[in-house]
Every structure is written in structure tokens, then in C-alpha cells.
Amino acid sequence: MMWQLCLSMVERLGIIVMVAFLLTRLSYFRRLIYHQEVDWAQRFIIMVIFGIFGIVGTYTGLTVHVETFEVAKWTWSLKENEALANSRVIGVVIAGLLGGWQVGLGAGLIAGVHRLFLGGFTAVACGVSTIIAGAIAGMVHHRKKRAFALSPEVALVVGMAAETLQMLVILLVAKPFDRALLLVEEIGVPMIIANGLGSAIFILVIRNVFQEEEKAGALQAEKAMRLAEATVHHLRNGLTPQSAKAICELFIQEVPSVAVAVTDRTHILAHVGAGSDHHFANEPIQTETTRQVVETGEMLIVHDRVACHDPNCPLHKAIIAPLKRKDETVGTLKFYFQSDADLSSITFEFVKGLSSLLSLQLEIAEAEKYYQLMKEAQIKALHAQVHPHFLFNALNTIVSCVRIDPNRARQLLVSLAYYFRKNLASTTDMLSTLEEEIRHVKAYLTIEEARFQDKLRVHYDIDEGFERVVLPTMTLQPLVENAVKHGLKYMKKGSEIVIAVKADGEMVKISVTDNGKGMTEEEVAQLLRTPVASQRGIGIGLYNVYERTKSLLGDDVRFAIVSAKGKGTSVQLTVPLKEEEERGAIAYASHHRR
């Protein structure tokens, strides 16, 4: 009879699985599982739920006649010689393990008081032991916390211990003792086994459900990151019809949806998948739900049929997410689905994550665009300006030559005019040839040589065939100016500058060497590491020249400074051998790298 009773009780544990699964759908219960903040009202609701769960365990029990030990279905009231073999303690134990002693004690009170009013000679013992079981399970929760409480092994032990405690209380409290002893001998082992297993099964079910959801969420997060990485280069130029189409084609292959669309605030930018025969790019937004997302900036799930002017449109359900830039909604990302089953919370969170990542990429693209515009504006401003000292000194030199050497004065005026024209042209031309750069440098040095008279000598060592090599505009002149203003600053006589252009394998090495005061290793390292603006002249430092050259000509560009205190300085710039015919391609590639 004992083992038949055990089997009968185990058969009734199917209800445990159902209740456990249903509870995982409740937001309060989920917050309790994840140890998130739960207020007293929510805690009370959970307490009542588990108390009712305990009452259900009582109702699904079996009535045991103590004298004949006949087993029957439970009735609405128990006679004095009847008792219950039930799973009431499972709900109370689970309440304590997951919610702590307050929830466990509360659920125990609800289920225990209910048992008191059912009658039978074990009513008081069962009611009291149920309350104690909830408190004990709650103490286990507070002592070991969540990871321990969610262990099926712990639930098995606590469930069996709680039922063992109930058997002991029956022996101590129920009268007469002989009848209580006979009852415990018959139902004790089945109830201890069944309720221990039931508690373990309950925890196992909810843990597996949450683990599967966490695993699915992690996979979705990994997929979202992978998709976001794949869309980075598409969004570098912002939200355009081309980038939108590329994103839609990528997403529809990875997300189980029937169609994907991207819009800006007013028009469809791209639509891929079902409905593409009448949802065309560049058309105005058709649905009120999309306009609502644009206006509110909040995600929206469309459960009803998507509003469309085509009555045969195959699009039924949708998740619409906003695309934002600096908290301003600039468009929407839309996924279309066939049924409500596809609109799960995991899919919703996945789409939400994708829209957040795309929004972040749009912000980065916008910031990068403004940064590049700022850099270009700064460089163009530097190109356009002429330091007043240089202008005044040049004019004074020309004035002094007018009476003494009119031809020299005319030559200096021509050089100064060319120097000005090149500076102004550099505000629009990002690239020039080595020949143009040399002419610009010669114009500058003609003026400087006239100022210094016989103190400065310039030598050119330029191999033939490199005249059409492409360089960023205003690359060579800042190198020469730095040599004049810094390297030769304190020299009384014998100042020399050598400008050399030589082949270096498949590259071209350009060097500007002076015999000035030189620099220490620390000063050289500082020049190569950070921007240091020129104190005089146009103010384009060596670091800026290197960075600008690398951004326009690629990472193959090499830059070096060879210097020693008292022995002069050599600035060496090595660039790819790209000629004027490639200027357009270089400018195009530079624009798209931004």
C-alpha cells in the first residue's frame, strides 16, 4: 500500500510542472528570481500565489482512512479518522527558497490556516508544520542566496526535510498517538519522497526555462553585435538609400522575418522582402504606426494587419524601432512577421538592441563627419593665413631692394605673389604635385634668402622623374619653414638647407636637412608624438604634416626625424610613388575613409 500511495502521489506531480511554467510568465516572479527590487505589494502577491499553490496541493491530495488505510480522492471535509497525503508543502518550500522567510512564512500561513479548517485529527499538526516549513525554507534562502536556492538538489533536501518535520509534528501533536504512528508509518515515506521530488522538479523547471531564455538572449545579443559590426562601413556616410538597402539585405538573412524596411522621418529608404512589389524606396511613409514611432521615439509592436493601400499586402505583424541621433529620431527600423508567435519578448529585445546599436553608429558617423569638417576647416584656415611678421619682413626686404636692385625687387614681388596664390589655392586643393610643392618652397625661400642675404644657402638634390608625384598640398613648405625658423634661428652665418628627393624602392623619400642647432632625443620624441604648433609662420607643425599625409596617402607613409644637439636636423618623409593621374582616386578614397 505504501508504494502504491507513493506512485499515486508522484503521478500528481504533473501539476507542479504546469504551475512552475505558468509562474515563469509573471513579471513579479521573474524579478524575484533575478533578485531585482520587489516592493511589498508585489511580494504580497507572490506570497498569495504560493499560498494558493499550497492550497492546490492540498486539494489534489488523497484521503487516507487511518483504520482501514483505504485511499480515496479528497473530499471537501475530513472525518476524525481521516488524513491527507498531499503535496501542500511544495508551494510553501518553494516560496521560502525563492522569496525569503517573509514570503515563505506568509505562504505557509495561508496554506496552513486553510488546512486547519479542513478537519481531521492531524489538522493542527499539519497546519503548524506547514507554517514552520515556510520559515525554514526562507532561512535557507537568506543564508545561501540565489545560486544556492535555485539548486534542485537543495530543493530536494529542503522539501524532504520539511515533510519529515511534518511527520514529527504529527507524532508529537496528533492524538491519539497510536493512530498518528500508524498514519506516519503508512504515508511518511511516500510523502517525503514525493514532496522532495516535487520541490526539486519545480526548481528544475523554472531554472531550465530561465537558462534557455538567457541562452537565447545571449545568442541574440551575439548576433546583434555581429550584425552591428557588419553594418559599420555602410553607415559611415549616414542614413542614405544605399546604406539602408545594404542593412535591409543583411538583416533579412539573419532575422526570421518576412520583410525588413528602413525609413527616414518622412520617406521609405529601403524595403526588402515580402511586399517589395508595392513598398518602394523614396515613397512617403504609408502607415500611421511608423509616423507614430517617428514622433514619439518609442518602439511599437503592430499586432493587427499592417495598414497598407494594397489590400493584398502580405505584411501582417511588425516591430517598429526608432533610429536616433543625439536623442532625435531620424528614422525607423521595421521587421515584419507572419504571426503573433513571432513577436516574442526575445525578438522584441533583439530588435531593440539592433536599433540602439545602429543609432550609436549614426551618432558616431555624424561626429566623425563634423570632426573631419573641423579638421579640414582648421587646415584650410592654416593654409590661408600668412603670419604678419613674414609679410612685413618680406615687404621691408622688397622696399629696400627697390632703389638698390629693382630687378631683384621685381623678382621678390613675383615670388611673394606666387606664394600668396599657392596659399589661397590650398584651401580648395587637397593634393598637389611635387613640382608644385617645390615651386612653392622656392618662392618662400627666395624671400627668406633675400632677408638673410648671404647667411642662408639652399641646395636642391632632386632626382628627375618625380615631378608628377602626388603630395598633400602644403607638405614641403612647413618642413622648410620649421628648418628656417627653428633650426637656423640663432646662426649668424653659414646656414644651409638641403632639400632632397630620392627613390627608396617603390617609395619616394623627401628630406629637408639643416645644419642648425639640432634637438635632443626627448624633443624629437615629443614632435613625433603630439601636435606642436609652429610659433611663427603658418603654424602647421611636423606632426600635423605627417598625420595629414598619412590620412590622404595611406598607412604606407613613413616619417622620421634625425637630429643631434649642435649637429642639425633632417626631417624625412617617405611616400608611395603615386603620380598625378591617381590624384582623383586618392581624393575619392580619402573622402570615403572618413
Coordinates of C-alpha atoms in Angstrom, one line a residue:
M1 CA 0.0 0.0 0.0
M2 CA 2.9 2.3 0.8
W3 CA 4.4 2.1 -2.6
Q4 CA 1.1 2.3 -4.4
L5 CA 0.5 5.6 -2.4
C6 CA 3.9 6.8 -3.4
L7 CA 3.2 6.1 -7.1
S8 CA -0.2 7.8 -6.9
M9 CA 1.4 11.0 -5.4
V10 CA 4.2 11.1 -7.9
E11 CA 1.6 10.8 -10.7
R12 CA 0.1 14.0 -9.4
L13 CA 3.3 15.9 -9.7
G14 CA 2.5 16.8 -13.3
I15 CA 0.6 19.8 -11.9
I16 CA 3.9 21.0 -10.4
V17 CA 5.4 21.3 -13.9
M18 CA 2.4 23.3 -15.2
V19 CA 2.3 25.7 -12.3
A20 CA 6.1 26.2 -12.4
F21 CA 5.9 27.1 -16.1
L22 CA 3.0 29.4 -15.7
L23 CA 4.8 31.3 -12.9
T24 CA 7.7 32.0 -15.1
R25 CA 5.4 34.1 -17.2
L26 CA 4.8 36.6 -14.4
S27 CA 7.0 39.7 -14.3
Y28 CA 6.8 39.8 -10.5
F29 CA 8.1 36.2 -10.3
R30 CA 10.9 36.9 -12.8
R31 CA 12.1 39.9 -10.7
L32 CA 12.0 37.7 -7.6
I33 CA 14.1 35.0 -9.4
Y34 CA 16.7 37.6 -10.5
H35 CA 16.8 39.2 -7.1
Q36 CA 15.7 42.5 -8.5
E37 CA 13.8 45.1 -6.5
V38 CA 10.4 43.8 -5.4
D39 CA 8.1 46.1 -3.3
W40 CA 5.9 44.9 -0.6
A41 CA 2.8 44.9 -2.7
Q42 CA 4.4 42.6 -5.3
R43 CA 5.9 40.5 -2.5
F44 CA 2.4 40.1 -1.1
I45 CA 1.1 39.0 -4.5
I46 CA 3.8 36.3 -4.8
M47 CA 3.1 35.2 -1.2
V48 CA -0.6 34.8 -2.0
I49 CA 0.2 32.9 -5.3
F50 CA 2.4 30.4 -3.5
G51 CA -0.2 30.1 -0.6
I52 CA -2.8 29.2 -3.2
F53 CA -0.3 26.8 -4.8
G54 CA -0.1 25.1 -1.3
I55 CA -3.9 25.0 -1.2
V56 CA -4.0 23.4 -4.6
G57 CA -1.5 20.8 -3.3
T58 CA -4.0 20.1 -0.5
Y59 CA -6.9 19.7 -2.9
T60 CA -5.0 17.4 -5.2
G61 CA -4.1 15.1 -2.3
L62 CA -5.5 11.7 -1.4
T63 CA -7.8 10.9 1.6
V64 CA -6.4 8.1 3.8
H65 CA -8.6 6.3 6.2
V66 CA -6.4 5.6 9.2
E67 CA -8.1 2.4 10.4
T68 CA -8.6 0.7 7.1
F69 CA -5.9 2.6 5.2
E70 CA -8.2 2.8 2.2
V71 CA -7.2 5.6 -0.2
A72 CA -9.8 7.8 -1.9
K73 CA -10.0 11.1 -3.7
W74 CA -10.1 14.1 -1.4
T75 CA -13.5 15.3 -0.2
W76 CA -14.5 18.8 1.0
S77 CA -14.2 17.8 4.6
L78 CA -12.3 15.2 6.6
K79 CA -13.6 12.9 9.3
E80 CA -11.9 12.5 12.6
N81 CA -10.2 9.2 11.5
E82 CA -9.1 10.6 8.1
A83 CA -5.9 12.3 7.0
L84 CA -4.5 13.6 3.8
A85 CA -1.5 12.5 1.7
N86 CA -0.7 15.7 -0.2
S87 CA 1.9 18.0 -1.8
R88 CA 0.9 21.2 0.1
V89 CA 4.4 21.7 1.4
I90 CA 5.9 22.1 -2.1
G91 CA 4.4 25.5 -2.7
V92 CA 5.5 26.7 0.8
V93 CA 9.0 25.4 0.5
I94 CA 9.5 27.0 -3.0
A95 CA 8.1 30.3 -1.6
G96 CA 10.7 30.3 1.1
L97 CA 13.6 29.3 -1.1
L98 CA 12.9 31.9 -3.7
G99 CA 11.4 34.8 -1.7
G100 CA 12.9 34.6 1.7
W101 CA 11.4 34.0 5.1
Q102 CA 8.7 36.7 4.8
V103 CA 7.3 35.1 1.6
G104 CA 7.8 31.6 2.9
L105 CA 6.1 32.3 6.2
G106 CA 3.2 34.2 4.5
A107 CA 2.6 31.3 2.1
G108 CA 2.8 28.9 5.0
L109 CA 0.2 30.8 6.9
I110 CA -2.2 30.9 4.0
A111 CA -1.8 27.2 3.2
G112 CA -1.5 26.2 6.9
V113 CA -4.6 28.1 8.1
H114 CA -6.6 26.6 5.2
R115 CA -5.5 23.1 6.3
L116 CA -6.7 23.8 9.9
F117 CA -10.3 24.3 8.8
L118 CA -10.4 21.1 6.8
G119 CA -10.6 18.9 9.9
G120 CA -9.2 15.5 10.6
F121 CA -7.2 14.5 13.6
T122 CA -4.0 15.9 12.0
A123 CA -5.4 19.3 11.2
V124 CA -3.4 21.2 13.9
A125 CA -0.2 19.3 13.3
C126 CA -0.3 19.8 9.5
G127 CA -1.2 23.5 9.8
V128 CA 1.6 24.3 12.2
S129 CA 4.2 22.2 10.3
T130 CA 3.3 24.0 7.1
I131 CA 4.0 27.4 8.6
I132 CA 7.3 26.2 10.1
A133 CA 8.3 24.7 6.7
G134 CA 7.9 28.1 5.0
A135 CA 10.0 29.8 7.6
I136 CA 12.8 27.2 7.5
A137 CA 13.0 27.3 3.7
G138 CA 13.2 31.1 3.9
M139 CA 16.1 30.9 6.3
V140 CA 17.9 28.7 3.7
H141 CA 17.3 31.4 1.1
H142 CA 18.8 34.2 3.2
R143 CA 21.8 32.0 4.2
K144 CA 22.8 30.8 0.8
K145 CA 21.2 33.4 -1.6
R146 CA 20.0 32.8 -5.2
A147 CA 22.5 30.4 -6.7
F148 CA 22.1 28.0 -3.8
A149 CA 18.3 28.4 -3.6
L150 CA 17.9 27.6 -7.3
S151 CA 19.7 24.3 -7.0
P152 CA 17.4 21.3 -7.5
E153 CA 19.5 19.3 -5.0
V154 CA 18.9 21.9 -2.3
A155 CA 15.1 21.9 -3.1
L156 CA 15.1 18.1 -2.9
V157 CA 16.7 18.1 0.6
V158 CA 14.6 21.0 1.9
G159 CA 11.4 19.5 0.6
M160 CA 12.1 16.1 2.1
A161 CA 13.2 17.8 5.4
A162 CA 10.0 19.9 5.6
E163 CA 7.9 16.8 5.1
T164 CA 9.9 14.9 7.6
L165 CA 9.3 17.7 10.1
Q166 CA 5.6 17.4 9.4
M167 CA 5.7 13.7 10.2
L168 CA 7.5 14.5 13.5
V169 CA 4.9 17.2 14.4
I170 CA 2.1 14.7 13.7
L171 CA 3.7 12.3 16.1
L172 CA 4.1 15.0 18.8
V173 CA 0.7 16.8 18.4
A174 CA -1.9 14.5 16.8
K175 CA -4.0 12.4 19.3
P176 CA -4.2 9.5 19.9
F177 CA -0.6 8.7 19.4
D178 CA -1.2 5.1 18.2
R179 CA -3.3 6.4 15.3
A180 CA -0.7 9.1 14.5
L181 CA 2.1 6.5 14.5
L182 CA 0.1 4.2 12.2
L183 CA -0.5 7.1 9.8
V184 CA 3.1 8.1 9.7
E185 CA 4.2 4.6 9.1
E186 CA 1.9 4.4 6.0
I187 CA 2.2 7.8 4.4
G188 CA 5.5 9.2 5.8
V189 CA 7.9 7.7 3.2
P190 CA 5.7 8.3 0.2
M191 CA 5.1 12.0 1.2
I192 CA 8.7 12.6 2.0
I193 CA 9.8 11.2 -1.4
A194 CA 7.0 12.8 -3.4
N195 CA 7.3 16.3 -1.9
G196 CA 11.1 16.2 -2.1
L197 CA 10.9 15.3 -5.8
G198 CA 8.2 17.8 -6.4
S199 CA 10.3 20.6 -4.9
A200 CA 13.3 19.6 -7.0
I201 CA 11.2 19.3 -10.2
F202 CA 9.7 22.8 -9.6
I203 CA 13.1 24.4 -9.2
L204 CA 14.5 22.4 -12.2
V205 CA 11.6 23.6 -14.4
I206 CA 12.0 27.3 -13.6
R207 CA 15.7 27.1 -13.7
N208 CA 15.7 25.5 -17.2
V209 CA 13.2 27.9 -18.5
F210 CA 15.3 30.9 -17.4
Q211 CA 18.5 29.3 -18.6
E212 CA 17.1 28.7 -22.0
E213 CA 15.8 32.3 -22.2
E214 CA 19.2 33.6 -21.0
K215 CA 20.9 31.4 -23.6
A216 CA 18.6 32.6 -26.3
G217 CA 19.1 36.2 -25.2
A218 CA 22.9 35.7 -25.3
L219 CA 22.7 34.2 -28.8
Q220 CA 20.6 37.1 -29.9
A221 CA 23.0 39.6 -28.3
E222 CA 25.9 38.0 -30.1
K223 CA 24.0 38.1 -33.4
A224 CA 23.1 41.7 -32.8
M225 CA 26.8 42.6 -32.2
R226 CA 27.8 40.7 -35.3
L227 CA 25.2 42.4 -37.4
A228 CA 26.2 45.8 -36.0
E229 CA 29.8 45.2 -36.8
A230 CA 28.8 44.2 -40.4
T231 CA 26.8 47.4 -40.8
V232 CA 29.6 49.8 -39.6
H233 CA 31.0 50.6 -43.0
H234 CA 27.5 51.0 -44.5
L235 CA 26.6 53.8 -42.0
R236 CA 29.8 55.7 -42.3
N237 CA 28.1 58.2 -44.6
G238 CA 24.9 58.3 -42.5
L239 CA 21.4 57.1 -43.3
T240 CA 21.1 57.0 -47.1
P241 CA 19.0 54.9 -49.5
Q242 CA 22.2 52.9 -50.3
S243 CA 23.2 52.2 -46.7
A244 CA 19.5 51.5 -45.8
K245 CA 19.2 48.9 -48.6
A246 CA 22.5 47.2 -47.6
I247 CA 21.3 47.0 -44.0
C248 CA 17.9 45.5 -45.0
E249 CA 19.5 42.9 -47.2
L250 CA 21.9 41.9 -44.4
F251 CA 19.2 41.8 -41.7
I252 CA 16.6 39.7 -43.6
Q253 CA 19.2 36.9 -44.0
E254 CA 19.9 36.8 -40.2
V255 CA 16.5 37.6 -38.7
P256 CA 13.5 35.2 -39.2
S257 CA 11.2 37.9 -40.7
V258 CA 9.4 38.1 -44.0
A259 CA 10.5 41.7 -44.7
V260 CA 12.8 44.5 -43.4
A261 CA 12.4 48.2 -44.1
V262 CA 14.3 51.4 -43.1
T263 CA 12.8 54.9 -43.3
D264 CA 13.9 58.4 -42.5
R265 CA 11.4 60.8 -40.9
T266 CA 9.3 61.1 -44.0
H267 CA 10.1 58.5 -46.7
I268 CA 10.9 54.9 -47.2
L269 CA 14.6 54.5 -47.8
A270 CA 14.6 50.7 -48.5
H271 CA 12.3 47.7 -48.3
V272 CA 13.5 44.1 -48.8
G273 CA 11.3 41.0 -48.7
A274 CA 7.6 40.5 -48.9
G275 CA 5.7 43.5 -50.1
S276 CA 8.6 44.9 -52.1
D277 CA 6.4 44.9 -55.2
H278 CA 4.5 47.9 -53.8
H279 CA 6.6 49.2 -50.9
F280 CA 9.1 51.3 -53.0
A281 CA 12.1 53.3 -51.9
N282 CA 11.7 57.1 -51.9
E283 CA 7.9 56.9 -51.4
P284 CA 6.4 58.7 -48.4
I285 CA 5.8 56.7 -45.2
Q286 CA 2.4 54.9 -45.7
T287 CA 1.4 53.7 -42.2
E288 CA 0.3 55.7 -39.2
T289 CA 2.2 53.4 -36.8
T290 CA 5.5 54.3 -38.4
R291 CA 4.7 58.0 -38.2
Q292 CA 3.8 57.4 -34.5
V293 CA 7.2 55.9 -33.8
V294 CA 8.9 58.8 -35.6
E295 CA 7.0 61.3 -33.4
T296 CA 7.3 59.5 -30.1
G297 CA 10.6 57.8 -30.4
E298 CA 9.2 54.7 -28.8
M299 CA 9.2 51.1 -30.1
L300 CA 5.9 49.7 -31.2
I301 CA 4.5 46.2 -31.9
V302 CA 1.8 46.0 -34.5
H303 CA -0.5 43.0 -33.8
D304 CA -3.2 43.9 -36.3
R305 CA -2.8 43.8 -40.0
V306 CA -0.3 46.4 -41.2
A307 CA -2.2 49.3 -42.7
C308 CA -1.4 49.4 -46.4
H309 CA -3.1 50.8 -49.6
D310 CA -2.7 47.4 -51.2
P311 CA -5.5 45.0 -50.0
N312 CA -3.3 42.0 -50.9
C313 CA -0.3 43.2 -49.0
P314 CA 1.3 40.1 -47.3
L315 CA 2.6 42.1 -44.3
H316 CA 0.6 41.3 -41.1
K317 CA 2.6 41.9 -38.0
A318 CA 5.6 44.2 -37.3
I319 CA 8.0 45.5 -34.7
I320 CA 9.0 49.1 -35.4
A321 CA 12.0 50.6 -33.7
P322 CA 13.2 54.2 -33.8
L323 CA 16.7 55.1 -35.1
K324 CA 18.0 58.1 -33.2
R325 CA 20.9 60.5 -33.3
K326 CA 21.5 62.7 -30.3
D327 CA 18.1 61.8 -28.8
E328 CA 16.4 62.9 -32.1
T329 CA 14.5 60.3 -34.1
V330 CA 15.9 60.3 -37.6
G331 CA 14.2 57.2 -39.0
T332 CA 12.8 53.8 -38.2
L333 CA 13.9 50.1 -38.5
K334 CA 11.0 47.8 -39.2
F335 CA 10.8 44.0 -39.1
Y336 CA 7.6 42.3 -40.5
F337 CA 6.4 38.9 -39.3
Q338 CA 3.6 36.4 -40.2
S339 CA 2.1 35.7 -36.8
D340 CA 1.9 36.8 -33.2
A341 CA 4.1 33.8 -32.2
D342 CA 7.0 35.6 -34.0
L343 CA 6.6 38.7 -31.8
S344 CA 8.2 37.2 -28.7
S345 CA 9.9 39.2 -26.0
I346 CA 13.3 37.9 -27.1
T347 CA 12.7 39.1 -30.7
F348 CA 11.5 42.5 -29.3
E349 CA 14.6 42.9 -27.2
F350 CA 16.7 41.8 -30.2
V351 CA 15.2 44.4 -32.4
K352 CA 15.6 47.0 -29.6
G353 CA 19.3 46.1 -29.3
L354 CA 19.8 46.4 -33.1
S355 CA 18.1 49.8 -33.2
S356 CA 20.3 51.1 -30.3
L357 CA 23.5 49.9 -32.0
L358 CA 22.5 51.4 -35.3
S359 CA 21.6 54.6 -33.6
L360 CA 25.0 54.7 -31.9
Q361 CA 26.7 54.1 -35.3
L362 CA 24.7 57.0 -36.7
E363 CA 25.9 59.3 -33.9
I364 CA 29.5 58.1 -34.4
A365 CA 29.2 58.8 -38.2
E366 CA 27.8 62.2 -37.5
A367 CA 30.5 63.0 -35.0
E368 CA 33.2 61.8 -37.4
K369 CA 31.7 63.9 -40.2
Y370 CA 31.9 67.0 -38.1
Y371 CA 35.3 66.1 -36.9
Q372 CA 36.6 65.8 -40.4
L373 CA 34.9 69.1 -41.4
M374 CA 36.5 70.7 -38.4
K375 CA 40.0 69.3 -39.4
E376 CA 39.6 70.4 -43.0
A377 CA 38.4 73.9 -41.9
Q378 CA 41.4 74.1 -39.5
I379 CA 43.9 73.0 -42.1
K380 CA 42.4 75.3 -44.7
A381 CA 42.5 78.2 -42.3
L382 CA 46.1 77.4 -41.5
H383 CA 46.9 77.3 -45.2
A384 CA 45.2 80.6 -45.9
Q385 CA 46.8 82.6 -43.2
V386 CA 50.1 84.4 -43.6
H387 CA 51.9 85.4 -40.4
P388 CA 52.1 89.2 -40.2
H389 CA 55.8 89.0 -39.4
F390 CA 56.6 87.2 -42.6
L391 CA 54.5 89.6 -44.7
F392 CA 56.1 92.7 -43.1
N393 CA 59.6 91.3 -43.3
A394 CA 59.0 90.4 -47.0
L395 CA 57.7 93.9 -47.8
N396 CA 60.5 95.6 -46.0
T397 CA 63.0 93.5 -47.9
I398 CA 61.4 94.4 -51.2
V399 CA 61.3 98.1 -50.3
S400 CA 65.0 98.0 -49.5
C401 CA 65.7 96.4 -52.9
V402 CA 63.6 98.8 -55.0
R403 CA 66.3 101.5 -55.1
I404 CA 69.4 99.3 -54.9
D405 CA 68.3 96.4 -57.2
P406 CA 65.0 97.0 -59.0
N407 CA 65.2 93.7 -60.8
R408 CA 65.7 91.8 -57.6
A409 CA 62.7 93.7 -56.1
R410 CA 60.6 92.7 -59.1
Q411 CA 61.6 89.0 -58.7
L412 CA 60.8 89.1 -55.0
L413 CA 57.3 90.5 -55.8
V414 CA 56.7 87.7 -58.3
S415 CA 57.8 85.2 -55.7
L416 CA 55.6 86.7 -53.0
A417 CA 52.6 86.8 -55.3
Y418 CA 53.1 83.1 -56.2
Y419 CA 53.4 82.3 -52.5
F420 CA 50.1 84.0 -51.8
R421 CA 48.3 82.4 -54.7
K422 CA 49.5 78.9 -53.6
N423 CA 48.4 79.5 -50.1
L424 CA 45.0 80.6 -51.2
A425 CA 44.7 77.7 -53.7
S426 CA 45.5 75.2 -50.9
T427 CA 42.2 76.0 -49.2
T428 CA 40.4 74.1 -52.1
D429 CA 43.1 71.8 -53.4
M430 CA 43.9 68.9 -51.0
L431 CA 46.5 67.5 -53.3
S432 CA 49.3 68.9 -55.5
T433 CA 52.4 67.6 -57.3
L434 CA 55.9 67.5 -56.1
E435 CA 56.8 70.1 -58.8
E436 CA 54.1 72.5 -57.4
E437 CA 55.4 71.9 -53.9
I438 CA 59.0 72.7 -55.0
R439 CA 57.9 75.9 -56.7
H440 CA 56.0 77.0 -53.6
V441 CA 59.1 76.3 -51.4
K442 CA 61.4 78.2 -53.9
A443 CA 59.0 81.2 -53.7
Y444 CA 59.2 81.1 -49.9
L445 CA 63.0 80.6 -49.8
T446 CA 63.6 83.4 -52.4
I447 CA 62.1 85.8 -49.9
E448 CA 63.9 84.3 -46.9
E449 CA 67.3 84.3 -48.8
A450 CA 66.9 87.9 -49.6
R451 CA 66.2 88.7 -46.0
F452 CA 69.2 86.8 -44.7
Q453 CA 71.3 87.9 -47.6
D454 CA 74.5 85.7 -47.6
K455 CA 73.6 84.0 -44.3
L456 CA 71.3 81.3 -45.8
R457 CA 72.1 78.9 -48.7
V458 CA 69.7 76.4 -50.1
H459 CA 70.7 73.3 -52.1
Y460 CA 68.4 71.1 -54.1
D461 CA 69.2 67.5 -54.7
I462 CA 66.2 66.2 -56.6
D463 CA 66.2 63.2 -58.9
E464 CA 64.5 63.5 -62.2
G465 CA 61.2 61.8 -62.9
F466 CA 59.4 62.6 -59.7
E467 CA 57.9 65.9 -60.8
R468 CA 54.3 64.4 -61.0
V469 CA 54.4 62.6 -57.7
V470 CA 51.3 63.5 -55.7
L471 CA 51.6 65.0 -52.2
P472 CA 49.1 66.7 -49.9
T473 CA 49.1 70.4 -50.6
M474 CA 51.4 72.4 -48.3
T475 CA 53.5 69.4 -47.3
L476 CA 57.0 70.6 -48.2
Q477 CA 56.8 74.3 -47.2
P478 CA 56.1 73.7 -43.5
L479 CA 59.1 71.4 -43.3
V480 CA 61.3 74.0 -44.8
E481 CA 59.8 76.8 -42.6
N482 CA 60.5 74.8 -39.5
A483 CA 64.1 74.4 -40.5
V484 CA 64.4 78.2 -41.1
K485 CA 62.6 79.4 -38.0
H486 CA 63.8 76.8 -35.5
G487 CA 66.9 75.0 -36.8
L488 CA 68.7 78.1 -38.1
K489 CA 67.3 80.7 -35.8
Y490 CA 70.4 81.7 -33.9
M491 CA 73.0 81.1 -36.6
K492 CA 75.0 84.2 -37.6
K493 CA 76.3 82.8 -40.8
G494 CA 76.8 79.6 -42.8
S495 CA 73.2 78.5 -42.6
E496 CA 72.4 75.7 -45.0
I497 CA 69.3 73.8 -46.0
V498 CA 69.3 70.8 -48.3
I499 CA 66.1 69.7 -50.0
A500 CA 66.5 66.2 -51.4
V501 CA 64.1 63.9 -53.3
K502 CA 65.3 60.3 -53.9
A503 CA 63.9 56.9 -54.8
D504 CA 63.5 54.5 -51.9
G505 CA 62.4 51.2 -53.5
E506 CA 58.8 51.7 -54.6
M507 CA 58.6 54.8 -52.5
V508 CA 59.9 58.3 -52.7
K509 CA 61.9 59.8 -49.8
I510 CA 61.7 63.6 -49.3
S511 CA 64.1 65.1 -46.8
V512 CA 64.7 68.6 -45.5
T513 CA 68.1 68.9 -43.8
D514 CA 69.6 71.9 -41.9
N515 CA 72.9 72.4 -40.2
G516 CA 71.3 74.2 -37.3
K517 CA 71.2 73.7 -33.5
G518 CA 69.6 70.3 -33.6
M519 CA 67.4 68.7 -30.9
T520 CA 67.7 66.2 -28.1
E521 CA 66.1 62.7 -28.3
E522 CA 63.3 63.9 -25.9
E523 CA 62.5 66.8 -28.1
V524 CA 62.4 64.6 -31.2
A525 CA 60.1 62.1 -29.4
Q526 CA 57.8 64.9 -28.4
L527 CA 57.5 66.2 -32.0
L528 CA 56.6 62.7 -33.3
R529 CA 54.1 62.0 -30.5
T530 CA 51.9 65.1 -30.3
P531 CA 51.0 68.2 -32.3
V532 CA 53.3 71.1 -31.6
A533 CA 52.2 74.3 -33.4
S534 CA 54.8 76.4 -35.0
Q535 CA 55.3 79.6 -33.0
R536 CA 55.8 81.6 -36.2
G537 CA 54.8 81.2 -39.8
I538 CA 51.6 79.4 -40.9
G539 CA 51.5 77.2 -37.8
I540 CA 51.4 73.7 -39.4
G541 CA 53.6 71.6 -37.2
L542 CA 55.6 68.5 -38.2
Y543 CA 53.1 66.1 -36.5
N544 CA 50.2 67.7 -38.5
V545 CA 52.1 67.2 -41.8
Y546 CA 52.6 63.6 -41.0
E547 CA 49.0 62.9 -39.9
R548 CA 47.6 64.7 -42.9
T549 CA 49.9 62.9 -45.4
K550 CA 49.1 59.5 -43.9
S551 CA 45.3 60.2 -44.0
L552 CA 45.5 61.2 -47.7
L553 CA 48.1 58.7 -49.0
G554 CA 47.6 55.7 -46.7
D555 CA 49.4 53.9 -43.9
D556 CA 52.5 53.2 -46.0
V557 CA 53.6 56.8 -45.3
R558 CA 56.7 56.9 -43.1
F559 CA 58.0 59.9 -41.1
A560 CA 61.3 60.3 -39.3
I561 CA 63.3 63.0 -37.6
V562 CA 67.1 62.5 -37.3
S563 CA 68.7 65.1 -35.1
A564 CA 71.5 65.6 -32.6
K565 CA 72.3 68.6 -30.4
G566 CA 74.6 71.0 -32.3
K567 CA 74.6 68.8 -35.4
G568 CA 71.5 69.9 -37.3
T569 CA 68.2 68.1 -38.1
S570 CA 67.0 66.0 -41.0
V571 CA 63.2 65.6 -41.5
Q572 CA 62.4 62.6 -43.7
L573 CA 59.0 61.9 -45.3
T574 CA 58.7 58.7 -47.3
V575 CA 55.5 58.4 -49.5
P576 CA 54.1 56.0 -52.1
L577 CA 55.0 56.6 -55.7
K578 CA 51.6 57.8 -56.8
E579 CA 51.5 60.2 -59.8
E580 CA 49.2 62.9 -60.8
E581 CA 46.9 60.6 -62.8
E582 CA 45.9 59.0 -59.5
R583 CA 45.0 62.3 -57.8
G584 CA 41.3 61.8 -58.3
A585 CA 41.3 58.3 -57.0
I586 CA 43.3 59.3 -53.9
A587 CA 40.9 62.2 -53.2
Y588 CA 37.9 59.9 -53.6
A589 CA 39.4 57.2 -51.3
S590 CA 40.3 59.8 -48.7
H591 CA 36.8 61.1 -48.7
H592 CA 35.3 57.7 -48.1
R593 CA 37.7 56.7 -45.4
R594 CA 36.2 59.4 -43.3

